[in-house]
Amino acid sequence: MAAHLDVTTVAAIVGFVFVFCLYLIHIIALSYSKYRLHHQVNPNSSLPGVSVIKPIVGTDKNLYQNLESFFTTQYHKFELLFCFHSSNDEAVDVVRSLMNKYPDIDAKMFFKGENVGLNPKINNMMPAYRAARYPLVLVSDSGIFMRPDGVLDMATTMMSHEKMALVTQAPYCKDRDSFDAAFEQLYFGTSHGRIYLAGNCMDFVCSTGMSSMMKKEALDECGGIANFGGYLAEDYFFGRELANRGYKSAISTHPALQNSSSVSISSFLDRICRWVKLRIAMLPHIILVEPLQDCFPSGLIMAFSLKYLLGFNVTTTLILHTIYWISMDYSLMTSMQNGSLGFSAGKFLLIWLLRELSAPLVFIKALLEPTIRWRNNVFHLTWGGRIQPQNS
């Protein structure tokens, strides 16, 4: 029978199956969020100690609040290790004031890092990693606000299985007032959250490093963090190498609450563009799939596939497809939020539309400008994700 199918029919069937799989990913992500997220965790003094490594560059008006949430964490045994490229960093005074406010908390500062590769974050964290005293290491970005039971939650998940070696928090955002912050929150509660939750449910490696806990012994088997200094997306390669050695990974029950005060739509789209460039370099085959997985491109694929195969009306299919997509995205975001959103349904629709319309433009920009700019650095990546030296 397959021999009698023409190219257009095959393309229509492939298009239908592809978009139907996207519909299933929506269902998997939403179902897994209901199953996995926002459970109560109970104190357990038998859990191992945690060394929290905080790489910091610069400050914003929310930094004090974010860092203080770690000083007040409800965990029985932990240390805070703050890493700076320079002792002149303006955030040093913020950390010092918190250390003075909480003198009973074991907190230290490290400066200048150690040159082990081309990834500045790895270099910055090296002295703290070497000094870490506890079996569990939590790498947490400076923009993360930690719930009082967040460290407990991650450690509990870590010790739930003897082969567990990597626990991440699903990226999300703390409620903030601005339109730009709502744009960021919607992205992580819909497009990004969908793939992250579904991927973790199906045991794919899709770890992000903004809030990531690892067993130090397992990571040392992989050569420690220094072994990943040649990669810009070190978080993904942590997960891949641990998985290759037979270790398991999971997400904790509470999402990571990003809480930067300096977010803007333009800077955030640049951030997304940087991630697209990283994925293209690490997994080149996604060039064929990534631009088609959002609502409107996939809706066109489904509409014309059903039109060709079954004669369905294109406009009707597009409307039904979009209603399904919006409703599933809204449901997923409320699940990650664990309640009502911090903005109206009308504002959700407006931001959702802007996000979906901007996605193809971001992807095109990533293809046309493969060079990655991160803070004050410029990086060129080889296929596979390794950083290419500047003189190459």
Short mmCIF file of C-alpha atoms in Angstrom, two decimals:
data_model
loop_
_atom_site.label_atom_id
_atom_site.label_comp_id
_atom_site.label_asym_id
_atom_site.label_seq_id
_atom_site.Cartn_x
_atom_site.Cartn_y
_atom_site.Cartn_z
CA MET A 1 0.00 0.00 0.00
CA ALA A 2 2.82 2.39 0.91
CA ALA A 3 4.23 2.02 -2.58
CA HIS A 4 1.08 3.62 -4.02
CA LEU A 5 1.22 6.74 -1.80
CA ASP A 6 2.37 9.89 -3.54
CA VAL A 7 4.78 12.35 -1.93
CA THR A 8 2.06 14.83 -0.96
CA THR A 9 0.02 12.15 0.80
CA VAL A 10 3.05 10.94 2.72
CA ALA A 11 3.88 14.52 3.72
CA ALA A 12 0.31 15.06 4.92
CA ILE A 13 0.38 11.87 6.99
CA VAL A 14 3.74 12.78 8.51
CA GLY A 15 2.44 16.28 9.29
CA PHE A 16 -0.66 14.90 10.97
CA VAL A 17 1.34 12.46 13.10
CA PHE A 18 3.88 15.15 14.04
CA VAL A 19 1.24 17.60 15.30
CA PHE A 20 -0.76 14.84 16.99
CA CYS A 21 2.40 14.01 18.94
CA LEU A 22 2.59 17.68 19.98
CA TYR A 23 -0.97 17.37 21.28
CA LEU A 24 0.13 14.36 23.32
CA ILE A 25 3.09 16.31 24.74
CA HIS A 26 0.61 18.88 26.05
CA ILE A 27 -1.34 16.13 27.81
CA ILE A 28 1.81 14.45 29.20
CA ALA A 29 3.19 17.75 30.53
CA LEU A 30 -0.08 18.79 32.19
CA SER A 31 -0.67 15.33 33.67
CA TYR A 32 2.88 15.11 34.98
CA SER A 33 2.66 18.58 36.52
CA LYS A 34 -0.46 17.50 38.43
CA TYR A 35 1.29 14.33 39.56
CA ARG A 36 4.74 15.72 40.41
CA LEU A 37 4.55 19.37 41.44
CA HIS A 38 3.70 21.14 44.70
CA HIS A 39 3.74 18.34 47.25
CA GLN A 40 4.46 18.89 50.92
CA VAL A 41 7.88 17.69 52.10
CA ASN A 42 8.62 16.74 55.68
CA PRO A 43 11.86 17.56 57.56
CA ASN A 44 14.32 14.66 57.69
CA SER A 45 17.51 15.06 59.71
CA SER A 46 19.00 11.91 58.14
CA LEU A 47 19.39 13.64 54.77
CA PRO A 48 22.99 14.53 53.86
CA GLY A 49 24.40 18.04 54.04
CA VAL A 50 24.20 20.40 51.07
CA SER A 51 26.88 22.74 49.72
CA VAL A 52 25.10 25.58 47.92
CA ILE A 53 27.29 27.20 45.25
CA LYS A 54 26.15 30.66 44.15
CA PRO A 55 28.04 32.19 41.18
CA ILE A 56 27.36 35.94 41.18
CA VAL A 57 28.13 38.71 38.71
CA GLY A 58 26.72 42.14 39.54
CA THR A 59 23.57 42.98 41.43
CA ASP A 60 19.99 44.19 41.03
CA LYS A 61 17.33 45.36 43.46
CA ASN A 62 16.08 41.79 44.10
CA LEU A 63 19.50 40.25 44.81
CA TYR A 64 19.32 40.82 48.56
CA GLN A 65 15.90 39.15 48.77
CA ASN A 66 17.01 36.23 46.61
CA LEU A 67 20.20 35.55 48.56
CA GLU A 68 18.48 35.98 51.93
CA SER A 69 16.06 33.21 50.99
CA PHE A 70 19.05 30.83 51.15
CA PHE A 71 20.27 32.15 54.50
CA THR A 72 16.82 31.41 55.93
CA THR A 73 16.31 28.03 54.26
CA GLN A 74 14.77 25.37 56.51
CA TYR A 75 17.40 22.68 56.25
CA HIS A 76 19.43 21.10 59.03
CA LYS A 77 22.89 21.06 57.44
CA PHE A 78 24.12 23.32 54.65
CA GLU A 79 26.79 25.82 53.67
CA LEU A 80 26.64 28.80 51.31
CA LEU A 81 29.57 29.31 48.94
CA PHE A 82 29.49 32.60 47.01
CA CYS A 83 31.68 32.95 43.93
CA PHE A 84 32.87 36.22 42.38
CA HIS A 85 35.20 36.96 39.49
CA SER A 86 36.43 40.03 41.36
CA SER A 87 36.47 41.31 44.93
CA ASN A 88 35.30 44.65 43.47
CA ASP A 89 31.97 43.20 42.36
CA GLU A 90 29.19 45.37 43.76
CA ALA A 91 27.33 42.26 44.98
CA VAL A 92 30.13 41.51 47.49
CA ASP A 93 28.71 44.11 49.87
CA VAL A 94 25.26 42.51 49.59
CA VAL A 95 26.64 39.11 50.58
CA ARG A 96 28.77 40.59 53.34
CA SER A 97 25.76 42.34 54.88
CA LEU A 98 23.81 39.07 54.88
CA MET A 99 26.73 37.21 56.46
CA ASN A 100 26.76 39.84 59.22
CA LYS A 101 22.98 39.55 59.65
CA TYR A 102 23.11 35.73 59.89
CA PRO A 103 26.42 34.99 61.65
CA ASP A 104 25.37 31.43 62.53
CA ILE A 105 25.06 30.42 58.87
CA ASP A 106 28.15 28.79 57.40
CA ALA A 107 28.87 31.14 54.48
CA LYS A 108 32.08 31.89 52.58
CA MET A 109 33.12 34.02 49.62
CA PHE A 110 35.56 33.03 46.86
CA PHE A 111 37.22 35.36 44.37
CA LYS A 112 38.89 35.19 40.94
CA GLY A 113 37.94 31.57 40.28
CA GLU A 114 40.26 29.10 38.59
CA ASN A 115 40.96 28.78 34.89
CA VAL A 116 40.02 25.22 33.89
CA GLY A 117 38.35 25.93 30.54
CA LEU A 118 36.50 28.46 28.42
CA ASN A 119 33.23 28.49 30.39
CA PRO A 120 33.41 31.51 32.75
CA LYS A 121 30.72 30.12 35.06
CA ILE A 122 32.67 26.88 35.60
CA ASN A 123 35.87 28.86 36.18
CA ASN A 124 34.07 31.07 38.69
CA MET A 125 32.69 28.10 40.67
CA MET A 126 35.86 26.00 40.82
CA PRO A 127 37.25 27.22 44.21
CA ALA A 128 33.85 26.72 45.85
CA TYR A 129 33.45 23.27 44.32
CA ARG A 130 36.85 22.20 45.64
CA ALA A 131 35.98 23.57 49.08
CA ALA A 132 32.50 21.99 49.25
CA ARG A 133 32.23 19.86 52.41
CA TYR A 134 28.97 18.02 51.86
CA PRO A 135 27.86 15.08 49.67
CA LEU A 136 25.23 17.10 47.82
CA VAL A 137 26.11 20.16 45.73
CA LEU A 138 23.44 22.65 44.72
CA VAL A 139 24.40 25.06 41.93
CA SER A 140 21.99 27.97 42.10
CA ASP A 141 21.99 31.13 40.01
CA SER A 142 21.91 34.48 41.78
CA GLY A 143 18.47 35.31 40.38
CA ILE A 144 16.78 32.36 42.12
CA PHE A 145 14.47 32.91 45.09
CA MET A 146 14.33 29.71 47.16
CA ARG A 147 11.25 28.64 49.09
CA PRO A 148 11.98 27.87 52.76
CA ASP A 149 11.58 24.14 52.07
CA GLY A 150 13.19 24.22 48.61
CA VAL A 151 16.55 22.70 49.57
CA LEU A 152 14.76 20.06 51.67
CA ASP A 153 12.54 19.26 48.70
CA MET A 154 15.51 18.76 46.36
CA ALA A 155 17.49 16.69 48.87
CA THR A 156 14.44 14.51 49.59
CA THR A 157 14.03 13.84 45.87
CA MET A 158 17.74 13.11 45.55
CA MET A 159 17.70 10.44 48.25
CA SER A 160 14.51 8.81 46.97
CA HIS A 161 16.54 6.42 44.78
CA GLU A 162 20.06 5.08 45.24
CA LYS A 163 20.97 5.82 41.61
CA MET A 164 19.59 9.36 41.67
CA ALA A 165 22.43 11.82 41.03
CA LEU A 166 20.80 14.92 39.52
CA VAL A 167 17.75 16.84 40.72
CA THR A 168 16.61 20.08 39.10
CA GLN A 169 13.79 22.46 39.78
CA ALA A 170 11.49 23.02 36.81
CA PRO A 171 12.26 26.60 35.70
CA TYR A 172 9.50 29.07 36.52
CA CYS A 173 9.27 32.64 37.88
CA LYS A 174 8.23 34.40 41.04
CA ASP A 175 5.28 36.75 40.63
CA ARG A 176 6.38 40.27 39.72
CA ASP A 177 4.38 43.32 38.65
CA SER A 178 5.75 44.32 35.25
CA PHE A 179 4.47 43.28 31.80
CA ASP A 180 7.99 42.18 30.86
CA ALA A 181 8.21 39.91 33.90
CA ALA A 182 4.82 38.41 33.03
CA PHE A 183 6.14 37.67 29.52
CA GLU A 184 9.07 35.77 31.03
CA GLN A 185 6.81 33.91 33.45
CA LEU A 186 4.42 32.89 30.68
CA TYR A 187 7.25 31.48 28.58
CA PHE A 188 8.44 29.24 31.41
CA GLY A 189 4.90 28.28 32.35
CA THR A 190 3.89 27.27 28.83
CA SER A 191 6.34 26.63 25.97
CA HIS A 192 9.38 25.82 28.09
CA GLY A 193 7.46 24.13 30.89
CA ARG A 194 5.66 21.85 28.45
CA ILE A 195 8.88 20.44 27.00
CA TYR A 196 10.69 20.33 30.34
CA LEU A 197 7.95 18.46 32.19
CA ALA A 198 7.17 16.06 29.34
CA GLY A 199 10.88 15.41 28.78
CA ASN A 200 11.48 14.61 32.44
CA CYS A 201 8.41 12.39 32.51
CA MET A 202 9.82 10.39 29.59
CA ASP A 203 13.36 10.31 31.06
CA PHE A 204 14.99 12.52 28.44
CA VAL A 205 18.06 14.55 29.41
CA CYS A 206 16.83 18.15 29.55
CA SER A 207 18.41 19.52 32.71
CA THR A 208 18.87 23.25 33.26
CA GLY A 209 21.48 24.62 35.62
CA MET A 210 19.73 27.60 37.23
CA SER A 211 18.82 25.39 40.22
CA SER A 212 20.49 22.01 40.01
CA MET A 213 21.52 19.59 42.79
CA MET A 214 24.03 16.78 42.19
CA LYS A 215 25.73 14.09 44.21
CA LYS A 216 29.32 15.21 44.41
CA GLU A 217 30.63 11.66 44.35
CA ALA A 218 28.82 10.92 41.07
CA LEU A 219 29.94 14.20 39.55
CA ASP A 220 33.53 13.50 40.57
CA GLU A 221 33.26 10.18 38.70
CA CYS A 222 32.65 12.34 35.61
CA GLY A 223 35.77 14.39 36.31
CA GLY A 224 34.09 17.04 38.46
CA ILE A 225 32.80 20.31 37.07
CA ALA A 226 36.24 21.10 35.65
CA ASN A 227 35.68 18.37 33.06
CA PHE A 228 32.84 20.44 31.60
CA GLY A 229 34.74 23.71 31.30
CA GLY A 230 34.87 23.35 27.51
CA TYR A 231 31.08 23.52 27.16
CA LEU A 232 28.88 26.59 27.48
CA ALA A 233 25.74 24.56 28.32
CA GLU A 234 27.45 22.71 31.16
CA ASP A 235 24.11 21.87 32.79
CA TYR A 236 22.99 19.74 29.82
CA PHE A 237 26.32 17.91 29.70
CA PHE A 238 26.21 17.25 33.46
CA GLY A 239 22.93 15.44 32.88
CA ARG A 240 24.06 13.61 29.76
CA GLU A 241 27.29 12.31 31.30
CA LEU A 242 25.55 11.18 34.49
CA ALA A 243 22.90 9.39 32.41
CA ASN A 244 25.61 7.68 30.33
CA ARG A 245 27.04 6.30 33.59
CA GLY A 246 23.70 4.84 34.62
CA TYR A 247 22.54 7.52 37.04
CA LYS A 248 19.00 8.81 37.25
CA SER A 249 17.70 12.37 37.26
CA ALA A 250 14.42 13.93 38.37
CA ILE A 251 12.71 17.21 39.07
CA SER A 252 11.81 18.24 42.61
CA THR A 253 8.24 19.07 43.53
CA HIS A 254 8.71 22.86 43.71
CA PRO A 255 9.61 24.88 40.59
CA ALA A 256 12.58 27.24 40.52
CA LEU A 257 11.46 30.81 41.17
CA GLN A 258 13.46 33.21 39.00
CA ASN A 259 13.28 36.67 40.50
CA SER A 260 15.51 39.07 38.60
CA SER A 261 14.41 42.70 38.70
CA SER A 262 16.17 43.65 35.46
CA VAL A 263 14.13 41.57 32.99
CA SER A 264 12.87 43.19 29.78
CA ILE A 265 11.17 41.60 26.80
CA SER A 266 14.09 42.43 24.49
CA SER A 267 16.72 41.06 26.88
CA PHE A 268 14.62 37.97 27.51
CA LEU A 269 14.17 37.29 23.80
CA ASP A 270 17.96 37.58 23.48
CA ARG A 271 18.22 34.99 26.25
CA ILE A 272 15.85 32.63 24.42
CA CYS A 273 17.80 33.22 21.22
CA ARG A 274 21.01 32.25 23.01
CA TRP A 275 19.40 28.99 24.14
CA VAL A 276 18.23 28.24 20.59
CA LYS A 277 21.81 28.73 19.36
CA LEU A 278 23.05 26.35 22.05
CA ARG A 279 20.50 23.69 21.10
CA ILE A 280 21.35 24.01 17.40
CA ALA A 281 25.05 23.54 18.19
CA MET A 282 24.49 20.63 20.60
CA LEU A 283 21.69 18.87 18.68
CA PRO A 284 21.84 20.04 15.02
CA HIS A 285 18.93 17.84 13.95
CA ILE A 286 16.49 20.03 15.90
CA ILE A 287 16.81 22.61 13.12
CA LEU A 288 14.18 20.52 11.31
CA VAL A 289 11.76 20.41 14.25
CA GLU A 290 12.16 23.41 16.55
CA PRO A 291 10.54 26.08 14.33
CA LEU A 292 7.52 23.82 13.74
CA GLN A 293 6.66 22.97 17.35
CA ASP A 294 4.92 26.23 18.28
CA CYS A 295 1.19 26.86 17.94
CA PHE A 296 0.85 28.63 14.60
CA PRO A 297 3.35 26.64 12.47
CA SER A 298 1.99 23.36 13.81
CA GLY A 299 -1.58 24.60 13.29
CA LEU A 300 -0.88 25.27 9.62
CA ILE A 301 0.66 21.81 9.25
CA MET A 302 -2.38 20.13 10.83
CA ALA A 303 -4.88 22.27 8.89
CA PHE A 304 -3.41 21.53 5.46
CA SER A 305 -2.78 17.87 6.34
CA LEU A 306 -6.42 17.34 7.30
CA LYS A 307 -7.57 19.36 4.29
CA TYR A 308 -5.62 17.12 1.94
CA LEU A 309 -6.38 13.81 3.66
CA LEU A 310 -9.99 14.28 4.76
CA GLY A 311 -11.21 17.52 3.20
CA PHE A 312 -11.54 19.36 6.51
CA ASN A 313 -11.95 23.12 6.40
CA VAL A 314 -8.61 24.87 6.98
CA THR A 315 -10.03 27.79 8.98
CA THR A 316 -12.05 25.52 11.27
CA THR A 317 -9.03 23.33 11.96
CA LEU A 318 -6.86 26.35 12.75
CA ILE A 319 -9.45 27.73 15.18
CA LEU A 320 -9.89 24.41 16.99
CA HIS A 321 -6.13 23.86 17.09
CA THR A 322 -5.51 27.32 18.58
CA ILE A 323 -8.27 26.92 21.19
CA TYR A 324 -6.79 23.59 22.27
CA TRP A 325 -3.27 25.05 22.41
CA ILE A 326 -4.26 28.11 24.44
CA SER A 327 -6.41 26.15 26.88
CA MET A 328 -3.68 23.56 27.49
CA ASP A 329 -1.04 26.27 27.93
CA TYR A 330 -3.26 28.14 30.39
CA SER A 331 -3.97 24.94 32.33
CA LEU A 332 -0.28 24.06 32.49
CA MET A 333 0.71 27.51 33.71
CA THR A 334 -1.91 27.49 36.46
CA SER A 335 -0.61 24.06 37.47
CA MET A 336 2.97 25.33 37.70
CA GLN A 337 1.69 28.40 39.55
CA ASN A 338 -0.29 26.12 41.88
CA GLY A 339 -3.26 28.45 41.69
CA SER A 340 -4.52 31.57 39.97
CA LEU A 341 -2.10 33.57 37.85
CA GLY A 342 -0.86 36.95 38.96
CA PHE A 343 -2.52 38.61 35.95
CA SER A 344 -5.84 38.45 34.12
CA ALA A 345 -6.88 35.96 31.44
CA GLY A 346 -6.96 38.83 28.94
CA LYS A 347 -3.37 39.73 29.75
CA PHE A 348 -2.46 36.06 29.42
CA LEU A 349 -3.94 35.97 25.90
CA LEU A 350 -2.10 39.12 24.84
CA ILE A 351 1.27 37.94 26.16
CA TRP A 352 0.70 34.45 24.79
CA LEU A 353 0.06 35.91 21.33
CA LEU A 354 3.21 38.05 21.49
CA ARG A 355 5.24 35.03 22.59
CA GLU A 356 3.96 32.82 19.79
CA LEU A 357 4.45 35.49 17.12
CA SER A 358 7.99 36.24 18.30
CA ALA A 359 9.12 32.58 18.29
CA PRO A 360 9.81 32.27 14.52
CA LEU A 361 11.69 35.57 14.54
CA VAL A 362 13.89 34.42 17.41
CA PHE A 363 14.68 31.17 15.59
CA ILE A 364 15.57 32.98 12.35
CA LYS A 365 17.85 35.35 14.27
CA ALA A 366 19.57 32.37 15.92
CA LEU A 367 20.27 30.82 12.50
CA LEU A 368 21.55 34.05 10.99
CA GLU A 369 23.72 35.05 13.99
CA PRO A 370 25.20 31.84 15.48
CA THR A 371 27.71 33.74 17.63
CA ILE A 372 26.67 33.67 21.29
CA ARG A 373 26.98 36.79 23.43
CA TRP A 374 26.70 36.17 27.17
CA ARG A 375 27.34 39.02 29.60
CA ASN A 376 30.60 40.56 28.35
CA ASN A 377 31.81 37.47 26.50
CA VAL A 378 31.52 36.28 22.91
CA PHE A 379 31.49 32.54 22.15
CA HIS A 380 31.67 30.43 19.01
CA LEU A 381 30.51 26.82 19.35
CA THR A 382 31.48 23.78 17.33
CA TRP A 383 28.93 21.10 16.43
CA GLY A 384 28.36 19.16 19.61
CA GLY A 385 28.34 22.23 21.83
CA ARG A 386 32.04 22.65 22.66
CA ILE A 387 33.34 26.20 22.93
CA GLN A 388 35.74 27.09 20.12
CA PRO A 389 38.85 28.98 21.26
CA GLN A 390 39.01 32.55 20.00
CA ASN A 391 42.17 31.99 17.95
CA SER A 392 40.75 28.96 16.11
#
